[in-house]
Short mmCIF file of N, CA and C in Angstrom, two decimals:
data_model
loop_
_atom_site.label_atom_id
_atom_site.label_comp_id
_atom_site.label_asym_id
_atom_site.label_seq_id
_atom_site.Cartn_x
_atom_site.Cartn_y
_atom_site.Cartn_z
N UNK Q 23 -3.59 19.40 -1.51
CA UNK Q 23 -3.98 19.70 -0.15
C UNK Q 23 -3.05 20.77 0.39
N UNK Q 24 -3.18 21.62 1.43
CA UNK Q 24 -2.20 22.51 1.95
C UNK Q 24 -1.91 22.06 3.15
N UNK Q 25 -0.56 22.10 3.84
CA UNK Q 25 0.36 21.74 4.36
C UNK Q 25 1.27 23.10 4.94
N UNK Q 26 1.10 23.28 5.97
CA UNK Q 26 1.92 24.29 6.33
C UNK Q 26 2.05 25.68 5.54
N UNK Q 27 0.61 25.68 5.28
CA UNK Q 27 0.22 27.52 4.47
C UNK Q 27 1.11 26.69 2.99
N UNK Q 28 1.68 26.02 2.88
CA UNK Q 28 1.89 25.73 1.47
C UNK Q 28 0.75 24.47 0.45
N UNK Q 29 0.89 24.41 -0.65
CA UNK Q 29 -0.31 23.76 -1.54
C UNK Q 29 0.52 22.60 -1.40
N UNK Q 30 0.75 21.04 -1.41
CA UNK Q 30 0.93 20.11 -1.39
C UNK Q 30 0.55 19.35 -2.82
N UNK Q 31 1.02 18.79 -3.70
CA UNK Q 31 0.34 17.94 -5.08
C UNK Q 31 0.77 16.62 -4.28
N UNK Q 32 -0.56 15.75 -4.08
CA UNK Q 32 -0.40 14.11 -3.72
C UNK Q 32 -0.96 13.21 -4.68
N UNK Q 33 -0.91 12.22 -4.24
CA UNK Q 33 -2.20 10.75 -4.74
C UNK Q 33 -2.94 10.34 -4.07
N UNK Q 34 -2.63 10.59 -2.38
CA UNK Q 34 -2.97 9.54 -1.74
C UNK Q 34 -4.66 9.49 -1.62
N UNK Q 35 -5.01 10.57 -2.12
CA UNK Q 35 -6.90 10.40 -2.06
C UNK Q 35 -7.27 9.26 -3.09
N UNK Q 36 -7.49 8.45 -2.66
CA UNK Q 36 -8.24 6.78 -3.79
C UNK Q 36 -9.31 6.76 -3.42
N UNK Q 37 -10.23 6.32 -4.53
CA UNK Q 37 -11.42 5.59 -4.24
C UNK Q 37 -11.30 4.77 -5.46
N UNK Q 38 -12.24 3.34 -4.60
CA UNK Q 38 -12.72 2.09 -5.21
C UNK Q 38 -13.14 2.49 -6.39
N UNK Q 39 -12.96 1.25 -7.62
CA UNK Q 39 -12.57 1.97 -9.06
C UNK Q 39 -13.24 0.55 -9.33
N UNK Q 40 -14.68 0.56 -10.06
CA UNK Q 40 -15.39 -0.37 -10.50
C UNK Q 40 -15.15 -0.89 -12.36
N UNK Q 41 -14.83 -1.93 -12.20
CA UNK Q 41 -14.20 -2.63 -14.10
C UNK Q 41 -13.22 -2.51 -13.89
N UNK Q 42 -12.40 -2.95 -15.00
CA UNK Q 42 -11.11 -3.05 -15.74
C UNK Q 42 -9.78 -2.19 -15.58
N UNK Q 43 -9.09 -2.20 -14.53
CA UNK Q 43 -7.61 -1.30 -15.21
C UNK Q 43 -6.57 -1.80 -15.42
N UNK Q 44 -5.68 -1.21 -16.22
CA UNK Q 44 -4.62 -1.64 -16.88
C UNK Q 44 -3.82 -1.39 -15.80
N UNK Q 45 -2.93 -2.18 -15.44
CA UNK Q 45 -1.42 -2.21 -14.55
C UNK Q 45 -0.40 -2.05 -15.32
N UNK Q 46 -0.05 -1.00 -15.55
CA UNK Q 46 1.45 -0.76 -16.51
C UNK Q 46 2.53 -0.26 -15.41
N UNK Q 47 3.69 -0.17 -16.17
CA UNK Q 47 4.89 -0.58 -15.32
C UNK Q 47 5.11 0.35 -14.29
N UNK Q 48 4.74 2.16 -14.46
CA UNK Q 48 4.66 2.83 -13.46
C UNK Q 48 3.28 2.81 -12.36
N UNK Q 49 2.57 2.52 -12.81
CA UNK Q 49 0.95 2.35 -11.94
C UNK Q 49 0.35 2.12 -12.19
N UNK Q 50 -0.82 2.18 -11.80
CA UNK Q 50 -2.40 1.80 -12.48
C UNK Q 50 -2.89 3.17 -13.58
N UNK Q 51 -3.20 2.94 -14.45
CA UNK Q 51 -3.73 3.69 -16.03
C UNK Q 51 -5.10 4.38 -14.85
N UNK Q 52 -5.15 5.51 -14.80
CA UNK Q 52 -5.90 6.61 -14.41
C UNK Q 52 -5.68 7.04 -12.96
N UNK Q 53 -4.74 6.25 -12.56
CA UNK Q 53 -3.82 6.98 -10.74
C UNK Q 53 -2.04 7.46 -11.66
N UNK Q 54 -2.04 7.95 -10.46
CA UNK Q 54 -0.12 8.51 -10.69
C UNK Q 54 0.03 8.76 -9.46
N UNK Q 55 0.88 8.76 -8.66
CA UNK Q 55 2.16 8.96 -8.01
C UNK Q 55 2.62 10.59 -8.24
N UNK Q 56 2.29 11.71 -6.93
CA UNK Q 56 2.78 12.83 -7.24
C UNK Q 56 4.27 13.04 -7.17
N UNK Q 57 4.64 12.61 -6.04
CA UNK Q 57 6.42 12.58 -5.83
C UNK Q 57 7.05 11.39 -6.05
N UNK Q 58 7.03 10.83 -7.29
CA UNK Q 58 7.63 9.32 -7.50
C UNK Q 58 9.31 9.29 -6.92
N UNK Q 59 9.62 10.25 -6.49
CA UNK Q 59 10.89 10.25 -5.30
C UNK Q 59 10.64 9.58 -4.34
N UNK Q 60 9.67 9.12 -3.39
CA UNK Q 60 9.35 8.36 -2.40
C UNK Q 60 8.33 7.98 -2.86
N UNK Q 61 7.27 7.95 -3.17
CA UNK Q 61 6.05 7.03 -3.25
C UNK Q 61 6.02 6.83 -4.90
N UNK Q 62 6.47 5.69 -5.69
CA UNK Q 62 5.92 5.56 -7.13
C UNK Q 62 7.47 5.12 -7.59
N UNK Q 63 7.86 4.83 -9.02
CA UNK Q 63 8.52 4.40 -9.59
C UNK Q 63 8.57 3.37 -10.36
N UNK Q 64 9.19 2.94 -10.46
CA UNK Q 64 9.28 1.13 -10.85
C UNK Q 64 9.00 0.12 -9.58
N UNK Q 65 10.32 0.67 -8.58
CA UNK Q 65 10.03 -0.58 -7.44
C UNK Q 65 9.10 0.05 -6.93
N UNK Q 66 8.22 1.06 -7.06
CA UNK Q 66 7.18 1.28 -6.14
C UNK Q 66 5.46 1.55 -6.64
N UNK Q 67 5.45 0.95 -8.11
CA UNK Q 67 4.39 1.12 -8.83
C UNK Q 67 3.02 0.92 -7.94
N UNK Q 68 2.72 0.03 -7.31
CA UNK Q 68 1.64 -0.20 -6.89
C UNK Q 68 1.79 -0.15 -5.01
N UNK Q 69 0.82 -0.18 -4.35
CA UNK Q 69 1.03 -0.19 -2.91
C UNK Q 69 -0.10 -1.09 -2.56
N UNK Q 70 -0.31 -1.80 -1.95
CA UNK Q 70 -0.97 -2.99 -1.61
C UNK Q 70 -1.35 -2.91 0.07
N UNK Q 71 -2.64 -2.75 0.27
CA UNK Q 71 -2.74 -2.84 1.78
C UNK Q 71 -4.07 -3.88 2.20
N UNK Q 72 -3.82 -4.16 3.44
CA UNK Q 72 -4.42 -5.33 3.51
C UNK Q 72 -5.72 -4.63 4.12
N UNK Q 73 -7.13 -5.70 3.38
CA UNK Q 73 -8.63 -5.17 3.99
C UNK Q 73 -8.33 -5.69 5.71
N UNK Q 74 -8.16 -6.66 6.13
CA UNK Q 74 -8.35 -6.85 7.35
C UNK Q 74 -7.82 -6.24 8.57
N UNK Q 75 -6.77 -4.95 7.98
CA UNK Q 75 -6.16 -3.91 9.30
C UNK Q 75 -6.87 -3.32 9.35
N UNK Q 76 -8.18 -3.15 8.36
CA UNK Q 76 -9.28 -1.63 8.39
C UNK Q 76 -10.01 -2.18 9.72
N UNK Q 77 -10.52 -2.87 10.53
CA UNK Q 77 -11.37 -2.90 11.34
C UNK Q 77 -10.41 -3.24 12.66
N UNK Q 78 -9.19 -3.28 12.69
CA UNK Q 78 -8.56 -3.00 13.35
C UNK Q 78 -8.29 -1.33 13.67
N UNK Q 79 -7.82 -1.09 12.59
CA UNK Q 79 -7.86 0.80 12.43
C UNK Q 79 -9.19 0.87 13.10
N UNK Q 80 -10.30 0.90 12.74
CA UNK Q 80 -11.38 1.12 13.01
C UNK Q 80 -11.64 1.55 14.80
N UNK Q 81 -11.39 0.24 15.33
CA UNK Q 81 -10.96 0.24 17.04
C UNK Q 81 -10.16 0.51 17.49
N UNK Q 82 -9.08 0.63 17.07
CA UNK Q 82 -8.11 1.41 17.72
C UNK Q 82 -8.11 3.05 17.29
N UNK Q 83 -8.41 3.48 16.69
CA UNK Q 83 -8.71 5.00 16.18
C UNK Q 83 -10.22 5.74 16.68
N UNK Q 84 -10.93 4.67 17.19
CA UNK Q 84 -12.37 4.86 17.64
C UNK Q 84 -13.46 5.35 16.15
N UNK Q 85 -13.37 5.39 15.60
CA UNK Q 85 -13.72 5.45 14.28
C UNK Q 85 -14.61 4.53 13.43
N UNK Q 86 -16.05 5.18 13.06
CA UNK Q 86 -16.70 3.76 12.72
C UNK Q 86 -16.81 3.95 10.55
N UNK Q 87 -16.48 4.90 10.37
CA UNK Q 87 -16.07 5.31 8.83
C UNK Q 87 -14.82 5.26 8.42
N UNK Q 88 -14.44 4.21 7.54
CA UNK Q 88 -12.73 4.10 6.68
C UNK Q 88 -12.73 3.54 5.43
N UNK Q 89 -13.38 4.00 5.02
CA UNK Q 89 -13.28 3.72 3.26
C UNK Q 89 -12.38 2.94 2.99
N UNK Q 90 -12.18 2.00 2.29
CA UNK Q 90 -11.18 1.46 1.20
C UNK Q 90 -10.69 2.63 0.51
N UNK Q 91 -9.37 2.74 0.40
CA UNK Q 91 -8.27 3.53 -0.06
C UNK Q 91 -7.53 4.48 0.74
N UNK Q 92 -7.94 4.60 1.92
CA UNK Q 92 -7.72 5.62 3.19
C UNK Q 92 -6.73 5.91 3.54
N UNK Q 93 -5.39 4.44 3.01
CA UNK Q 93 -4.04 4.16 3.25
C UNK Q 93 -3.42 4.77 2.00
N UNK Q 94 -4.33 5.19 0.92
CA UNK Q 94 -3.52 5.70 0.15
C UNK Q 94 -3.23 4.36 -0.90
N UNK Q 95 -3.55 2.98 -0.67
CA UNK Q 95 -3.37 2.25 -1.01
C UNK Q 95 -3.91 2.31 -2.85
N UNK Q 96 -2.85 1.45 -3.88
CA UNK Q 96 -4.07 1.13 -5.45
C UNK Q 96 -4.86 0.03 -5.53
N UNK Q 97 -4.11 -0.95 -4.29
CA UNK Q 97 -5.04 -2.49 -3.80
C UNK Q 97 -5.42 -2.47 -2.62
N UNK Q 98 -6.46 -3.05 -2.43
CA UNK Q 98 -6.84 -3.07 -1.01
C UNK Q 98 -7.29 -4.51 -1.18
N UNK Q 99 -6.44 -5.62 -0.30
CA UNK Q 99 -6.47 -6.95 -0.74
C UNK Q 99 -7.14 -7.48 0.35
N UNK Q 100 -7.36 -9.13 0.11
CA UNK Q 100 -7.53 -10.01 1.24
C UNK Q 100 -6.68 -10.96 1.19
N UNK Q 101 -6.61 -11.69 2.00
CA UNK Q 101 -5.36 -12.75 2.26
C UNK Q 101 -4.03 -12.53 2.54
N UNK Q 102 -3.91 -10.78 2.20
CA UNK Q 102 -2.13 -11.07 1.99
C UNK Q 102 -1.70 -10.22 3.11
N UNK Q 103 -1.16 -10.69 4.22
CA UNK Q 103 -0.27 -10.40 5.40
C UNK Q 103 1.26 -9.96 5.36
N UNK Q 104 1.37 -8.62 6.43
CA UNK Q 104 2.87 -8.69 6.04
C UNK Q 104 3.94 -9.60 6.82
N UNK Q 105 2.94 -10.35 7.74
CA UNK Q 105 3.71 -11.61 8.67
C UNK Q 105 3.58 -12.92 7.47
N UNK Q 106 3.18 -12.55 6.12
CA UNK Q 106 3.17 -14.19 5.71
C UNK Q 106 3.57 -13.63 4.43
N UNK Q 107 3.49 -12.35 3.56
CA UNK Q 107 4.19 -11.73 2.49
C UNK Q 107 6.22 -11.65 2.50
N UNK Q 108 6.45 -11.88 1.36
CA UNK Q 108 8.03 -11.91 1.85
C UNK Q 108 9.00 -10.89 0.95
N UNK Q 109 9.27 -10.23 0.61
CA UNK Q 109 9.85 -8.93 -0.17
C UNK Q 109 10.60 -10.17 -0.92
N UNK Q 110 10.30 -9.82 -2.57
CA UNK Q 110 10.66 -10.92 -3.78
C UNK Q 110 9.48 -11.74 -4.16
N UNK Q 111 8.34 -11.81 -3.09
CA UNK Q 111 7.39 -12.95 -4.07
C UNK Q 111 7.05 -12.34 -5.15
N UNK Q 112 6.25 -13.31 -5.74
CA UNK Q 112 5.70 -12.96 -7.40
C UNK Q 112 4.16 -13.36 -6.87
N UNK Q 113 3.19 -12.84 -7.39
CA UNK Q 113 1.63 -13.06 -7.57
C UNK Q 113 1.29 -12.39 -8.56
N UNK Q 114 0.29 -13.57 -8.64
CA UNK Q 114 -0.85 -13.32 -10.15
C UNK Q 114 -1.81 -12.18 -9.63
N UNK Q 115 -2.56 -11.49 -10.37
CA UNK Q 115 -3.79 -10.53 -9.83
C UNK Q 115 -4.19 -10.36 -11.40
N UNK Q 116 -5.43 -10.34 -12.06
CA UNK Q 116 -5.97 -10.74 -13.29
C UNK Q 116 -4.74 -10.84 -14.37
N UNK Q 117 -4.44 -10.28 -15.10
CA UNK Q 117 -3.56 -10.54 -16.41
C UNK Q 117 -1.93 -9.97 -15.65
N UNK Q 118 -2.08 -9.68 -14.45
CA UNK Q 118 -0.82 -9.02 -14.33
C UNK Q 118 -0.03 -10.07 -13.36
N UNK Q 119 1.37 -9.25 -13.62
CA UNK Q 119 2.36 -10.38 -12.52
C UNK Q 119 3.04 -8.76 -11.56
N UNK Q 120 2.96 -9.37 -10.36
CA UNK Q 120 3.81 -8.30 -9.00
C UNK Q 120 4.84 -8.60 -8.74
N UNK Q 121 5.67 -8.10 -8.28
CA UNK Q 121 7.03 -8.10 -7.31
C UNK Q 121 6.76 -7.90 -6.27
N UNK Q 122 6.74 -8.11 -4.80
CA UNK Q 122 7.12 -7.42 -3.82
C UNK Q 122 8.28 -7.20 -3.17
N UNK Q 123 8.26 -5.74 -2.87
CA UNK Q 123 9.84 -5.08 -3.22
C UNK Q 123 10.04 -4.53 -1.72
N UNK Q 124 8.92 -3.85 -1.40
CA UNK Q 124 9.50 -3.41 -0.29
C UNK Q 124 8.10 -2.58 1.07
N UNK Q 125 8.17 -2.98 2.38
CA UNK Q 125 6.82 -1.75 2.83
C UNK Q 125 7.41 -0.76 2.69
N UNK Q 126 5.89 -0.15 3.20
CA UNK Q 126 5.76 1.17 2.70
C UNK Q 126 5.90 1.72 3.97
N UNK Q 127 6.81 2.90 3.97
CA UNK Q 127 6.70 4.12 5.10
C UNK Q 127 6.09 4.84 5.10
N UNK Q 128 5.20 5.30 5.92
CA UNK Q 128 4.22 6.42 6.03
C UNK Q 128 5.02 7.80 5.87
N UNK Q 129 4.41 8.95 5.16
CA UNK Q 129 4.78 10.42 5.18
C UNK Q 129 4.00 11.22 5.98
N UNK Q 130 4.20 12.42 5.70
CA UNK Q 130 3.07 13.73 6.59
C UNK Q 130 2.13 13.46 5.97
N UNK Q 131 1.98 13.16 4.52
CA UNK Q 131 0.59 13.50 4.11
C UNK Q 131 -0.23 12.31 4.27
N UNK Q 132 -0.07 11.16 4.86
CA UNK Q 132 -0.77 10.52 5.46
C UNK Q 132 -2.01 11.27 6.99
N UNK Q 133 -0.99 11.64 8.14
CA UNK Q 133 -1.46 12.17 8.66
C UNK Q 133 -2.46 13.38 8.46
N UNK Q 134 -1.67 14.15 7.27
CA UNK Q 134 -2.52 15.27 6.82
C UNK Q 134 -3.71 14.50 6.17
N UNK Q 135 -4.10 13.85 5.88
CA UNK Q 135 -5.32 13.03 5.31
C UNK Q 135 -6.50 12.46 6.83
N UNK Q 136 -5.15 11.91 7.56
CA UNK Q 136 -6.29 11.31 8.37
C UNK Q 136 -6.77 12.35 9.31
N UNK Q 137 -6.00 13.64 9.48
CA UNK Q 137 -6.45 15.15 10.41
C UNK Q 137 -5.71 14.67 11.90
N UNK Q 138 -4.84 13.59 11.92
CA UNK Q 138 -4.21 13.59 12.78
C UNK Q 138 -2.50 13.12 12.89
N UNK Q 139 -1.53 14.10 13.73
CA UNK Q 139 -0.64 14.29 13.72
C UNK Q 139 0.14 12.34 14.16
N UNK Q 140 -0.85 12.02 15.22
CA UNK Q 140 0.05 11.01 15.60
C UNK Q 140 -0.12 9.15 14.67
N UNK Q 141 -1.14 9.94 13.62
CA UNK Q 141 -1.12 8.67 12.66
C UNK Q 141 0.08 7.50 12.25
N UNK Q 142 0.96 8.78 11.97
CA UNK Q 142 2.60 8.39 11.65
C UNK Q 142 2.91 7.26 12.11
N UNK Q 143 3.49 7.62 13.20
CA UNK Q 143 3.94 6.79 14.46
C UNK Q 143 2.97 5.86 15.08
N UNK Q 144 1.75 5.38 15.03
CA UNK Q 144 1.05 4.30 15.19
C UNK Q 144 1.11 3.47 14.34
N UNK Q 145 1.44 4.01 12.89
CA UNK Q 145 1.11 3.40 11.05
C UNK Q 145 2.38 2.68 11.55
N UNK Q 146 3.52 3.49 11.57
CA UNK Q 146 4.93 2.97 11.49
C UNK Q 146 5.37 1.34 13.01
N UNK Q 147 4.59 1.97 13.99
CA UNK Q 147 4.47 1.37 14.61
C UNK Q 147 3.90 0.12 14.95
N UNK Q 148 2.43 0.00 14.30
CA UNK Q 148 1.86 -1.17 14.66
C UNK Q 148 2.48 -2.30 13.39
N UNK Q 149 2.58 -1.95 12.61
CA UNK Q 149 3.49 -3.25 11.21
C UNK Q 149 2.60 -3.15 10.37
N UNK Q 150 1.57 -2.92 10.42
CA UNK Q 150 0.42 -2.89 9.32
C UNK Q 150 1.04 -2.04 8.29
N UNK Q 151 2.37 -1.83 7.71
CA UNK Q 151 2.24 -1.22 6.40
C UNK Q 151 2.14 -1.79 5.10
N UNK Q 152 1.31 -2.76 5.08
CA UNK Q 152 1.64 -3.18 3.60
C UNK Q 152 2.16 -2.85 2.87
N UNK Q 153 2.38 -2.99 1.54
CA UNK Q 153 3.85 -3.39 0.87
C UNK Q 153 3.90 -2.50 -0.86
N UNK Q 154 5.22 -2.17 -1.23
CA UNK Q 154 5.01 -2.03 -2.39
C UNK Q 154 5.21 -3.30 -3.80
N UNK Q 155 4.80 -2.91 -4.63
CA UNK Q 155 5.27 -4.13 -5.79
C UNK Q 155 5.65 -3.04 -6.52
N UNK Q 156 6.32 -4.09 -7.47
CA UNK Q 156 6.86 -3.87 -8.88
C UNK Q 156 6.06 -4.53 -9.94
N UNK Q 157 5.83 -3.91 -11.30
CA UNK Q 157 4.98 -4.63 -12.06
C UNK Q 157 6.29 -5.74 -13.13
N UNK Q 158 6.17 -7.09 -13.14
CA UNK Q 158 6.93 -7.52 -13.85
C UNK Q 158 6.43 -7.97 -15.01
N UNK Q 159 4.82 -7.91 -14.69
CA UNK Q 159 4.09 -7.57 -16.50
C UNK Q 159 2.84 -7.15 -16.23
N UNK Q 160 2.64 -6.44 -17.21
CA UNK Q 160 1.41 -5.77 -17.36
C UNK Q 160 0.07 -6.44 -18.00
N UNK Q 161 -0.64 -5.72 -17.30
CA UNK Q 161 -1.99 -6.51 -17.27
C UNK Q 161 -3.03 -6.04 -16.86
N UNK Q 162 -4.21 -6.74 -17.21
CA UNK Q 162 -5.76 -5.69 -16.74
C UNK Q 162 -5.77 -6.46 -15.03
N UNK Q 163 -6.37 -5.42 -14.33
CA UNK Q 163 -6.74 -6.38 -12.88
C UNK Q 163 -8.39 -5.90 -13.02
N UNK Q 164 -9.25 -6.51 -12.38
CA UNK Q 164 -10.45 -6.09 -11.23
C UNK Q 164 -11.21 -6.42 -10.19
N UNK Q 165 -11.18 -5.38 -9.51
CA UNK Q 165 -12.34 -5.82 -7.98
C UNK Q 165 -12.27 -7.31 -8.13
N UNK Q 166 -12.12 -7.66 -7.13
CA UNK Q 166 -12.72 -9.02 -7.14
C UNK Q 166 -11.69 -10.35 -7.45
N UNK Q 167 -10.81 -9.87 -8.32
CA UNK Q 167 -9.57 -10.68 -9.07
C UNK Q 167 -8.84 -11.79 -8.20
N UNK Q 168 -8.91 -12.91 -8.16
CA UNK Q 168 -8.23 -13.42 -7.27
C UNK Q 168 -7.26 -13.09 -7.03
N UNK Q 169 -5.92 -13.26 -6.08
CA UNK Q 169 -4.06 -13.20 -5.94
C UNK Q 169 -3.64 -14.41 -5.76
N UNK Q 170 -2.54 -14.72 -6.88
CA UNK Q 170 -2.34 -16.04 -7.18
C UNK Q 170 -0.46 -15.88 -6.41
N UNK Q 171 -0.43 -16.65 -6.10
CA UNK Q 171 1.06 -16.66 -5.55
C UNK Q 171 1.28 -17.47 -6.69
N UNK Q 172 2.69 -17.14 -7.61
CA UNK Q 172 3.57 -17.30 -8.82
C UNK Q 172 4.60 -18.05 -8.06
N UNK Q 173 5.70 -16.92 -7.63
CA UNK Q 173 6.68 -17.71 -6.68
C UNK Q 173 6.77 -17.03 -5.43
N UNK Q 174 7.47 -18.19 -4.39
CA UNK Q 174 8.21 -17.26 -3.47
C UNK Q 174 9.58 -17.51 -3.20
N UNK Q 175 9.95 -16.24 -2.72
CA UNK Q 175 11.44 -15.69 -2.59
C UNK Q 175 11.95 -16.68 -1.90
N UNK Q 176 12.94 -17.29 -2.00
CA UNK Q 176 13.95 -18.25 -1.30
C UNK Q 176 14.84 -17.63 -0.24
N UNK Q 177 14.73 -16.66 -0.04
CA UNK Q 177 15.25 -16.06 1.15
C UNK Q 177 13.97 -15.78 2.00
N UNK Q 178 13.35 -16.17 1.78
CA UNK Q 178 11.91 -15.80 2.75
C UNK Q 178 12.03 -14.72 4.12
N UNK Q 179 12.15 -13.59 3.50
CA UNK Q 179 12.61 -12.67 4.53
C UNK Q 179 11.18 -11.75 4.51
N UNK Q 180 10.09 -11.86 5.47
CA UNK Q 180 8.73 -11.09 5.69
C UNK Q 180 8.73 -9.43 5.40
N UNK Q 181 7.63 -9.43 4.58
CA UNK Q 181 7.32 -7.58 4.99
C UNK Q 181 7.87 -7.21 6.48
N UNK Q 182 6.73 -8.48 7.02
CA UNK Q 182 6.97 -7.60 8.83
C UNK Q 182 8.48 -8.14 9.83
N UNK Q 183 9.04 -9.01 8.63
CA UNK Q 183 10.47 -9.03 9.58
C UNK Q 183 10.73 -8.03 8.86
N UNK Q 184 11.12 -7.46 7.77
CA UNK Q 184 11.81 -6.15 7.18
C UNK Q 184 11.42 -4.99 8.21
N UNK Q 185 9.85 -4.48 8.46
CA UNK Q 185 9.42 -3.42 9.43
C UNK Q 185 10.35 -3.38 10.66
N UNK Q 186 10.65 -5.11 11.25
CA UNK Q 186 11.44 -4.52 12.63
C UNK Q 186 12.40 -4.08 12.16
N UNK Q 187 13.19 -4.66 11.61
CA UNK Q 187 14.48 -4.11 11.28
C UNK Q 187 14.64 -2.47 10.77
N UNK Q 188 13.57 -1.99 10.41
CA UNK Q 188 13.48 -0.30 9.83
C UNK Q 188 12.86 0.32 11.42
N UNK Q 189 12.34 -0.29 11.95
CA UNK Q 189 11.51 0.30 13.05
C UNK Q 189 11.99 0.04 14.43
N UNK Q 190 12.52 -1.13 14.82
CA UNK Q 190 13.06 -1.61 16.23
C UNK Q 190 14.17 -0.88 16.57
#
């Protein structure tokens, strides 16, 4: 995408990906991570966002079109909250096992995606950033796959208590 008269290399354009993919330790087998300096790595292989902020987005953005993947997200889940997610759980998702390591901060090229400047600062703002994982084994996932909670972290410290503390 271009960015300030300059060319930009991202990921964040996703779309819903029907069958089988492999979850290996840097990402999902046919996505990548352009700047694995901030978005991608080990602790940041996958990004996980929750379906039920989309119709929130929806009304608060006035907006009646938001695709699944819009966040840039490789999951777009149900059930998993960052008021009830805790940085360290473990979950099942088909053959694979997650970490959750840490949310996610929004960049420019978020905004540059959604065509608006003040995306940022609403994303960062409202807590809705769902979260990154770590893959602690690899495995096929698909559509549909249940999320099995494995363990949780004994420090039970929330995605969205972590957000105030980066954001308050």
């Amino acid at each position: 995408m271009r960015w300030n008269g300059d060319v930009v290399v991202t990921g964040i354009f996703k779309e819903p990906v029907l069958g089988p993919v492999m979850v290996r330790r840097l990402n999902l087998e046919g996505d990548r991570q352009a700047d694995p300096t901030v978005h991608g790595g080990v602790e940041k292989a996958v990004y996980a966002y929750a379906s039920e902020h989309y119709d929130l987005w929806r009304a608060e953005l006035g907006v009646r079109d938001l695709p699944w993947g819009m966040f840039g997200e490789n999951l777009t889940t149900a059930g998993l909250s960052e008021d009830t997610v805790n940085i360290g759980d473990r979950f099942r998702i088909g053959s694979c096992e997650l970490i959750v390591t840490q949310p996610r901060m929004p960049c420019y090229k978020l905004g540059r995606k959604f065509g608006r400047n003040d995306i940022i600062k609403r994303f960062a703002k409202s807590g809705r950033s769902g979260f990154y994982l770590a893959v602690a084994q690899e495995g096929v996932i698909r559509a549909g796959d249940r999320i099995e909670l494995v363990s949780q972290d004994e420090n039970r410290v929330t995605v969205a208590a972590t957000n105030r503390r980066l954001y308050d």
